[in-house]
């Protein structure tokens, strides 16, 4: 509720800190270590903060730059290096800890590789990524070290975990992290090499250039946040913000464009993403946007709706007679009534034959990125044959998803109109002449204005043709063939 009512970024960050400290205090009052309370507070807040948001970027920056270094410094000052040379007890404890930790992780990786039929290199990667012991080990040992059971006759404290265990844990961290780094690097390079050999283009993902069409100040931050949420994790530069100035020599229009673009770049920079701002002069806004799409090889166009207007007659006309005339670009129409971080569930409606569209998998990747980056649950409503495809893909992506058979498009509309608070709608749409086009889709804008004016919704129009000059194939020939689907999935999701 706080994130829904308060939009100030500083207030949101202070709220996160207060909640963590408050949970730590409650844990202390309950007789439990404060770190346990802070840990559970982090678990509760984790689902409310998208992983690619500016707030998460601030949390990670402050944690990595201040809290973790101070914690490591405080632990380092407790270590007595003389113990390593005066007694073999520390080395004995460290050997036992290393054998138990590294040996256990290795056995687990072998079991996982055989269970899920991974390759040898994938098994090594699992071992490398899981063998490192750092934060949790150090925190656990510090809690045990600070628990004093009693005192000796000379007044020395008798701790639950003594200095030998503390020093042994430091050796464990040093050795395990070293092993993890070398093993992970070597196996990851071999896996990447194998993937490149299996991929015709030599890439593991499709080209991605996302354009945000900015017209209204109120929608700038929402569009930027959506663009950050749907982009690939590796894409940090190919995001474009555009404002078209359609009044020649109008100083107020120029200043307004600069204001919108500056706001967009600042919002993206807060999430450590570079936004390229574009300012264009054109007598027609739609033509200006379409020209930029061609110039920058745009793959995804995001357009925002005003809260009070929604789908106005003028916007619907520009949509069907302007933006959708680009046959090799995904068009996304976005309406936001509340912050993305407060959405807990997305209802995704997919029409029959949508899997036959050239841009279906590219558009589906946007939904997958939303689910992965926000942590929200996704409920797919589609025909049974499309759900079969989605269930195959879900094995390749780590998201929470549910699948419900949608018999008719009208049934889906009725479900969409009954969305609850903190739920959003994603609609796969089509224009006339496409495989998945349904005449009732023309009524969708009116339905959304009437029933979902206070809800978040996103309309996705997959492209109907792919660029012949592109070095990558962006369509699927036989969607009912599992091997063909597998190749597309491998290309997109790895």
Coordinates of N, CA and C in Angstrom, one line a residue, residues 124-268:
X124 N 29.3 -29.0 -14.1 CA 30.4 -28.3 -13.5 C 29.9 -26.9 -13.1
X125 N 29.1 -26.3 -14.0 CA 28.7 -24.9 -13.7 C 27.8 -24.8 -12.5
X126 N 26.9 -25.8 -12.3 CA 26.1 -25.9 -11.1 C 27.0 -26.0 -9.9
X127 N 28.1 -26.8 -9.9 CA 29.0 -27.0 -8.8 C 29.7 -25.7 -8.5
X128 N 30.2 -25.0 -9.6 CA 30.9 -23.8 -9.5 C 30.1 -22.7 -8.8
X129 N 28.8 -22.5 -9.3 CA 28.0 -21.5 -8.8 C 27.5 -21.7 -7.4
X130 N 27.4 -23.0 -7.0 CA 26.8 -23.3 -5.6 C 27.9 -23.5 -4.6
X131 N 29.2 -23.7 -5.0 CA 30.2 -24.0 -4.0 C 30.7 -22.9 -3.2
X132 N 30.5 -21.6 -3.7 CA 31.0 -20.5 -2.9 C 30.2 -20.3 -1.6
X133 N 31.0 -20.0 -0.5 CA 30.3 -19.8 0.8 C 30.9 -18.4 1.3
X134 N 30.0 -17.5 1.5 CA 30.4 -16.2 1.9 C 29.5 -15.6 2.9
X135 N 28.4 -14.9 2.4 CA 27.6 -14.1 3.3 C 26.9 -14.9 4.4
X136 N 26.2 -16.0 4.0 CA 25.4 -16.8 4.9 C 26.4 -17.5 5.9
X137 N 27.5 -18.0 5.4 CA 28.5 -18.6 6.3 C 29.0 -17.6 7.4
X138 N 29.4 -16.5 6.9 CA 30.0 -15.5 7.8 C 29.0 -15.0 8.8
X139 N 27.7 -14.8 8.3 CA 26.7 -14.3 9.2 C 26.4 -15.3 10.3
X140 N 26.3 -16.6 9.9 CA 26.0 -17.7 10.9 C 27.1 -17.8 11.9
X141 N 28.3 -17.8 11.5 CA 29.5 -17.9 12.4 C 29.5 -16.7 13.3
X142 N 29.2 -15.5 12.8 CA 29.3 -14.4 13.7 C 28.2 -14.4 14.8
X143 N 27.0 -14.9 14.4 CA 26.0 -15.1 15.4 C 26.4 -16.1 16.5
X144 N 27.0 -17.2 16.1 CA 27.5 -18.2 17.1 C 28.7 -17.7 17.9
X145 N 29.5 -16.9 17.3 CA 30.7 -16.3 18.0 C 30.3 -15.3 19.0
X146 N 29.2 -14.6 18.8 CA 28.7 -13.5 19.7 C 27.9 -14.1 20.9
X147 N 27.5 -15.4 20.8 CA 26.7 -16.0 21.8 C 27.7 -16.5 22.9
X148 N 27.6 -16.0 24.1 CA 28.5 -16.3 25.2 C 27.7 -17.3 26.1
X149 N 28.3 -18.5 26.3 CA 27.6 -19.5 27.1 C 27.9 -19.2 28.6
X150 N 29.2 -19.0 28.9 CA 29.6 -18.8 30.3 C 31.0 -18.2 30.3
X151 N 31.6 -18.1 31.4 CA 33.0 -17.6 31.5 C 33.9 -18.6 32.2
X152 N 35.2 -18.5 31.9 CA 36.2 -19.4 32.6 C 36.5 -18.8 34.0
X153 N 37.3 -19.4 34.7 CA 37.7 -18.9 36.0 C 38.5 -17.6 35.9
X154 N 39.2 -17.5 34.8 CA 40.0 -16.3 34.6 C 39.2 -15.1 34.0
X155 N 37.9 -15.4 33.7 CA 37.0 -14.4 33.1 C 36.9 -14.4 31.6
X156 N 37.6 -15.3 31.0 CA 37.5 -15.4 29.5 C 36.1 -16.0 29.1
X157 N 35.5 -15.4 28.1 CA 34.2 -15.8 27.7 C 34.3 -17.2 27.0
X158 N 33.3 -18.1 27.2 CA 33.2 -19.3 26.5 C 32.1 -19.1 25.5
X159 N 32.5 -19.1 24.2 CA 31.5 -18.8 23.1 C 31.0 -20.1 22.5
X160 N 29.8 -20.0 21.9 CA 29.2 -21.1 21.3 C 30.1 -21.6 20.1
X161 N 30.6 -20.7 19.4 CA 31.6 -21.0 18.3 C 32.9 -20.2 18.6
X162 N 34.0 -20.8 18.8 CA 35.2 -20.2 19.3 C 36.0 -19.5 18.1
X163 N 37.2 -19.0 18.5 CA 38.0 -18.4 17.5 C 38.5 -19.3 16.3
X164 N 38.6 -20.6 16.7 CA 39.1 -21.5 15.6 C 38.0 -21.7 14.5
X165 N 36.7 -21.7 14.9 CA 35.7 -21.8 14.0 C 35.6 -20.5 13.1
X166 N 35.7 -19.4 13.8 CA 35.7 -18.1 13.1 C 36.8 -18.0 12.0
X167 N 38.0 -18.3 12.4 CA 39.1 -18.3 11.5 C 39.0 -19.4 10.4
X168 N 38.5 -20.5 10.8 CA 38.3 -21.6 9.8 C 37.2 -21.2 8.8
X169 N 36.2 -20.4 9.2 CA 35.2 -20.0 8.2 C 35.8 -19.0 7.2
X170 N 36.8 -18.2 7.7 CA 37.5 -17.2 6.8 C 38.2 -18.0 5.7
X171 N 38.9 -19.1 6.1 CA 39.6 -19.9 5.2 C 38.7 -20.6 4.2
X172 N 37.5 -21.0 4.8 CA 36.5 -21.6 3.9 C 36.0 -20.7 2.8
X173 N 35.8 -19.4 3.2 CA 35.3 -18.4 2.3 C 36.3 -18.2 1.2
X174 N 37.6 -18.0 1.6 CA 38.7 -17.8 0.7 C 38.8 -18.9 -0.3
X175 N 38.9 -20.1 0.1 CA 39.1 -21.2 -0.8 C 37.9 -21.5 -1.6
X176 N 36.7 -21.5 -1.0 CA 35.5 -21.9 -1.8 C 35.2 -20.8 -2.9
X177 N 35.4 -19.6 -2.6 CA 35.2 -18.5 -3.6 C 36.2 -18.6 -4.7
X178 N 37.4 -19.0 -4.4 CA 38.4 -19.2 -5.4 C 38.1 -20.3 -6.3
X179 N 37.7 -21.5 -5.7 CA 37.3 -22.6 -6.5 C 36.0 -22.3 -7.4
X180 N 35.1 -21.6 -6.8 CA 33.8 -21.2 -7.5 C 34.1 -20.4 -8.7
X181 N 35.0 -19.4 -8.6 CA 35.3 -18.5 -9.6 C 36.0 -19.2 -10.8
X182 N 37.0 -20.0 -10.6 CA 37.7 -20.7 -11.7 C 36.8 -21.7 -12.3
X183 N 36.1 -22.5 -11.6 CA 35.3 -23.6 -12.1 C 34.1 -23.0 -13.0
X184 N 33.4 -22.0 -12.4 CA 32.3 -21.3 -13.1 C 32.8 -20.7 -14.4
X185 N 33.9 -20.0 -14.4 CA 34.4 -19.3 -15.5 C 34.7 -20.3 -16.6
X186 N 35.5 -21.4 -16.3 CA 35.9 -22.4 -17.3 C 34.7 -23.1 -17.9
X187 N 33.7 -23.5 -17.1 CA 32.5 -24.2 -17.6 C 31.6 -23.3 -18.4
X188 N 31.5 -22.1 -17.9 CA 30.6 -21.1 -18.6 C 31.1 -20.8 -20.0
X189 N 32.4 -20.7 -20.2 CA 33.0 -20.4 -21.5 C 32.8 -21.5 -22.4
X190 N 32.9 -22.8 -21.9 CA 32.7 -23.9 -22.8 C 31.2 -24.0 -23.2
X191 N 30.3 -23.7 -22.3 CA 28.8 -23.8 -22.6 C 28.5 -22.7 -23.6
X192 N 29.1 -21.5 -23.5 CA 28.8 -20.4 -24.4 C 29.3 -20.8 -25.8
X193 N 30.5 -21.4 -25.8 CA 31.1 -21.8 -27.1 C 30.2 -22.9 -27.8
X194 N 29.6 -23.8 -27.0 CA 28.7 -24.8 -27.6 C 27.4 -24.1 -28.1
X195 N 26.9 -23.1 -27.4 CA 25.7 -22.4 -27.8 C 26.0 -21.7 -29.1
X196 N 27.1 -21.1 -29.2 CA 27.4 -20.3 -30.4 C 27.5 -21.2 -31.6
X197 N 28.0 -22.4 -31.5 CA 28.1 -23.3 -32.6 C 26.8 -23.8 -33.0
X198 N 25.8 -23.9 -32.0 CA 24.5 -24.4 -32.4 C 23.6 -23.3 -32.9
X199 N 24.0 -22.0 -32.8 CA 23.2 -20.9 -33.2 C 23.7 -20.3 -34.5
X200 N 22.9 -20.3 -35.5 CA 23.3 -19.8 -36.9 C 23.9 -18.4 -36.8
X201 N 23.3 -17.5 -36.1 CA 23.7 -16.1 -36.1 C 24.9 -15.9 -35.2
X202 N 25.2 -16.8 -34.3 CA 26.2 -16.7 -33.3 C 25.8 -15.9 -32.1
X203 N 24.5 -15.6 -32.0 CA 24.0 -14.9 -30.8 C 23.0 -15.7 -30.1
X204 N 22.8 -15.4 -28.8 CA 21.9 -16.2 -28.0 C 20.5 -15.5 -27.8
X205 N 20.4 -14.3 -28.3 CA 19.1 -13.6 -28.2 C 18.9 -12.7 -29.5
X206 N 17.7 -12.3 -29.7 CA 17.3 -11.5 -30.8 C 17.8 -10.1 -30.6
X207 N 18.0 -9.4 -31.7 CA 18.3 -8.0 -31.6 C 17.1 -7.2 -31.0
X208 N 17.4 -6.3 -30.2 CA 16.4 -5.6 -29.4 C 16.6 -4.1 -29.3
X209 N 15.8 -3.3 -29.9 CA 15.8 -1.8 -29.9 C 14.4 -1.4 -29.5
X210 N 14.3 -0.8 -28.3 CA 13.0 -0.4 -27.7 C 12.8 1.1 -27.8
X211 N 11.7 1.5 -28.4 CA 11.4 3.0 -28.5 C 10.2 3.3 -27.6
X212 N 10.4 4.4 -26.8 CA 9.3 4.9 -26.0 C 8.8 6.2 -26.6
X213 N 7.6 6.3 -27.0 CA 7.0 7.5 -27.6 C 6.4 8.3 -26.5
X214 N 7.1 9.4 -26.2 CA 6.7 10.3 -25.0 C 5.9 11.5 -25.5
X215 N 4.7 11.6 -24.9 CA 3.9 12.8 -25.3 C 3.4 13.5 -24.1
X216 N 3.2 12.8 -22.9 CA 2.6 13.4 -21.7 C 3.5 13.2 -20.6
X217 N 3.7 14.2 -19.8 CA 4.6 14.2 -18.6 C 4.2 13.1 -17.6
X218 N 2.9 12.9 -17.4 CA 2.4 12.0 -16.4 C 2.7 10.5 -16.8
X219 N 3.0 10.2 -18.1 CA 3.2 8.9 -18.5 C 4.7 8.5 -18.7
X220 N 5.6 9.5 -18.5 CA 7.0 9.3 -18.8 C 7.6 8.2 -17.9
X221 N 7.5 8.4 -16.6 CA 8.1 7.5 -15.7 C 7.5 6.1 -15.8
X222 N 6.2 6.0 -16.1 CA 5.5 4.7 -16.3 C 6.1 3.9 -17.5
X223 N 6.3 4.7 -18.6 CA 6.8 4.1 -19.8 C 8.2 3.6 -19.6
X224 N 9.0 4.4 -19.0 CA 10.4 4.1 -18.8 C 10.5 2.8 -17.9
X225 N 9.7 2.8 -16.8 CA 9.7 1.6 -15.9 C 9.3 0.3 -16.7
X226 N 8.3 0.5 -17.6 CA 7.9 -0.7 -18.4 C 9.0 -1.1 -19.3
X227 N 9.6 -0.1 -20.0 CA 10.7 -0.4 -20.9 C 11.8 -1.2 -20.2
X228 N 12.2 -0.8 -19.0 CA 13.2 -1.4 -18.2 C 12.8 -2.8 -17.9
X229 N 11.5 -3.0 -17.6 CA 11.0 -4.3 -17.1 C 10.9 -5.3 -18.3
X230 N 10.6 -4.9 -19.5 CA 10.5 -5.8 -20.6 C 11.8 -6.1 -21.4
X231 N 12.8 -5.3 -21.1 CA 14.0 -5.5 -21.9 C 14.8 -6.7 -21.5
X232 N 15.7 -7.2 -22.3 CA 16.6 -8.2 -21.9 C 17.6 -7.7 -20.9
X233 N 18.1 -8.6 -20.0 CA 19.0 -8.2 -19.0 C 20.3 -7.6 -19.5
X234 N 20.7 -8.1 -20.7 CA 22.0 -7.7 -21.3 C 21.8 -6.4 -22.1
X235 N 20.6 -5.9 -22.3 CA 20.4 -4.7 -23.0 C 20.5 -3.5 -22.1
X236 N 21.5 -2.8 -22.1 CA 21.7 -1.6 -21.3 C 21.8 -0.3 -22.1
X237 N 21.8 -0.4 -23.4 CA 22.0 0.9 -24.2 C 20.9 1.1 -25.3
X238 N 20.3 0.0 -25.7 CA 19.4 0.1 -26.9 C 17.9 0.4 -26.5
X239 N 17.8 1.4 -25.6 CA 16.5 2.0 -25.3 C 16.5 3.5 -25.7
X240 N 15.4 3.8 -26.4 CA 15.3 5.2 -27.0 C 14.0 5.9 -26.5
X241 N 14.2 7.1 -26.1 CA 13.0 8.0 -25.8 C 12.8 9.0 -26.8
X242 N 11.6 9.1 -27.4 CA 11.4 10.1 -28.5 C 10.2 11.0 -28.2
X243 N 10.4 12.3 -28.5 CA 9.3 13.2 -28.5 C 9.3 13.9 -29.9
X244 N 8.2 13.9 -30.5 CA 8.0 14.6 -31.8 C 7.4 16.0 -31.7
X245 N 8.1 16.9 -32.2 CA 7.6 18.3 -32.1 C 7.0 18.6 -33.4
X246 N 5.6 18.8 -33.4 CA 4.9 19.0 -34.6 C 4.5 20.5 -34.8
X247 N 5.1 21.4 -34.1 CA 4.7 22.8 -34.3 C 6.1 23.6 -34.5
X248 N 6.2 24.0 -35.7 CA 7.5 24.6 -36.2 C 7.7 25.9 -35.4
X249 N 9.0 26.0 -34.9 CA 9.5 27.3 -34.3 C 8.6 27.6 -33.1
X250 N 8.1 26.7 -32.4 CA 7.4 26.9 -31.1 C 8.3 26.6 -30.0
X251 N 8.7 27.7 -29.3 CA 9.7 27.5 -28.2 C 9.1 26.7 -27.0
X252 N 7.8 26.8 -26.7 CA 7.2 26.0 -25.6 C 7.3 24.6 -25.9
X253 N 7.0 24.2 -27.2 CA 7.1 22.8 -27.5 C 8.5 22.2 -27.4
X254 N 9.5 23.0 -27.8 CA 10.9 22.5 -27.7 C 11.2 22.3 -26.2
X255 N 10.9 23.3 -25.3 CA 11.2 23.2 -23.9 C 10.4 22.0 -23.3
X256 N 9.2 21.7 -23.7 CA 8.4 20.6 -23.2 C 9.1 19.3 -23.6
X257 N 9.6 19.2 -24.9 CA 10.3 18.0 -25.3 C 11.5 17.7 -24.5
X258 N 12.3 18.8 -24.3 CA 13.5 18.6 -23.5 C 13.2 18.2 -22.1
X259 N 12.1 18.7 -21.5 CA 11.7 18.3 -20.2 C 11.4 16.9 -20.1
X260 N 10.6 16.4 -21.1 CA 10.1 15.0 -21.1 C 11.3 14.0 -21.2
X261 N 12.2 14.4 -22.2 CA 13.4 13.5 -22.4 C 14.3 13.5 -21.3
X262 N 14.5 14.7 -20.6 CA 15.4 14.7 -19.5 C 14.8 13.9 -18.3
X263 N 13.5 13.9 -18.1 CA 12.9 13.1 -17.1 C 13.1 11.6 -17.4
X264 N 13.0 11.3 -18.7 CA 13.1 9.9 -19.1 C 14.5 9.4 -18.8
X265 N 15.5 10.1 -19.2 CA 16.9 9.7 -19.0 C 17.3 9.6 -17.6
X266 N 16.8 10.5 -16.7 CA 17.0 10.5 -15.3 C 16.4 9.3 -14.7
X267 N 15.2 8.9 -15.1 CA 14.5 7.8 -14.5 C 15.2 6.5 -14.9
X268 N 15.7 6.4 -16.1 CA 16.4 5.2 -16.6 C 17.8 5.1 -15.9

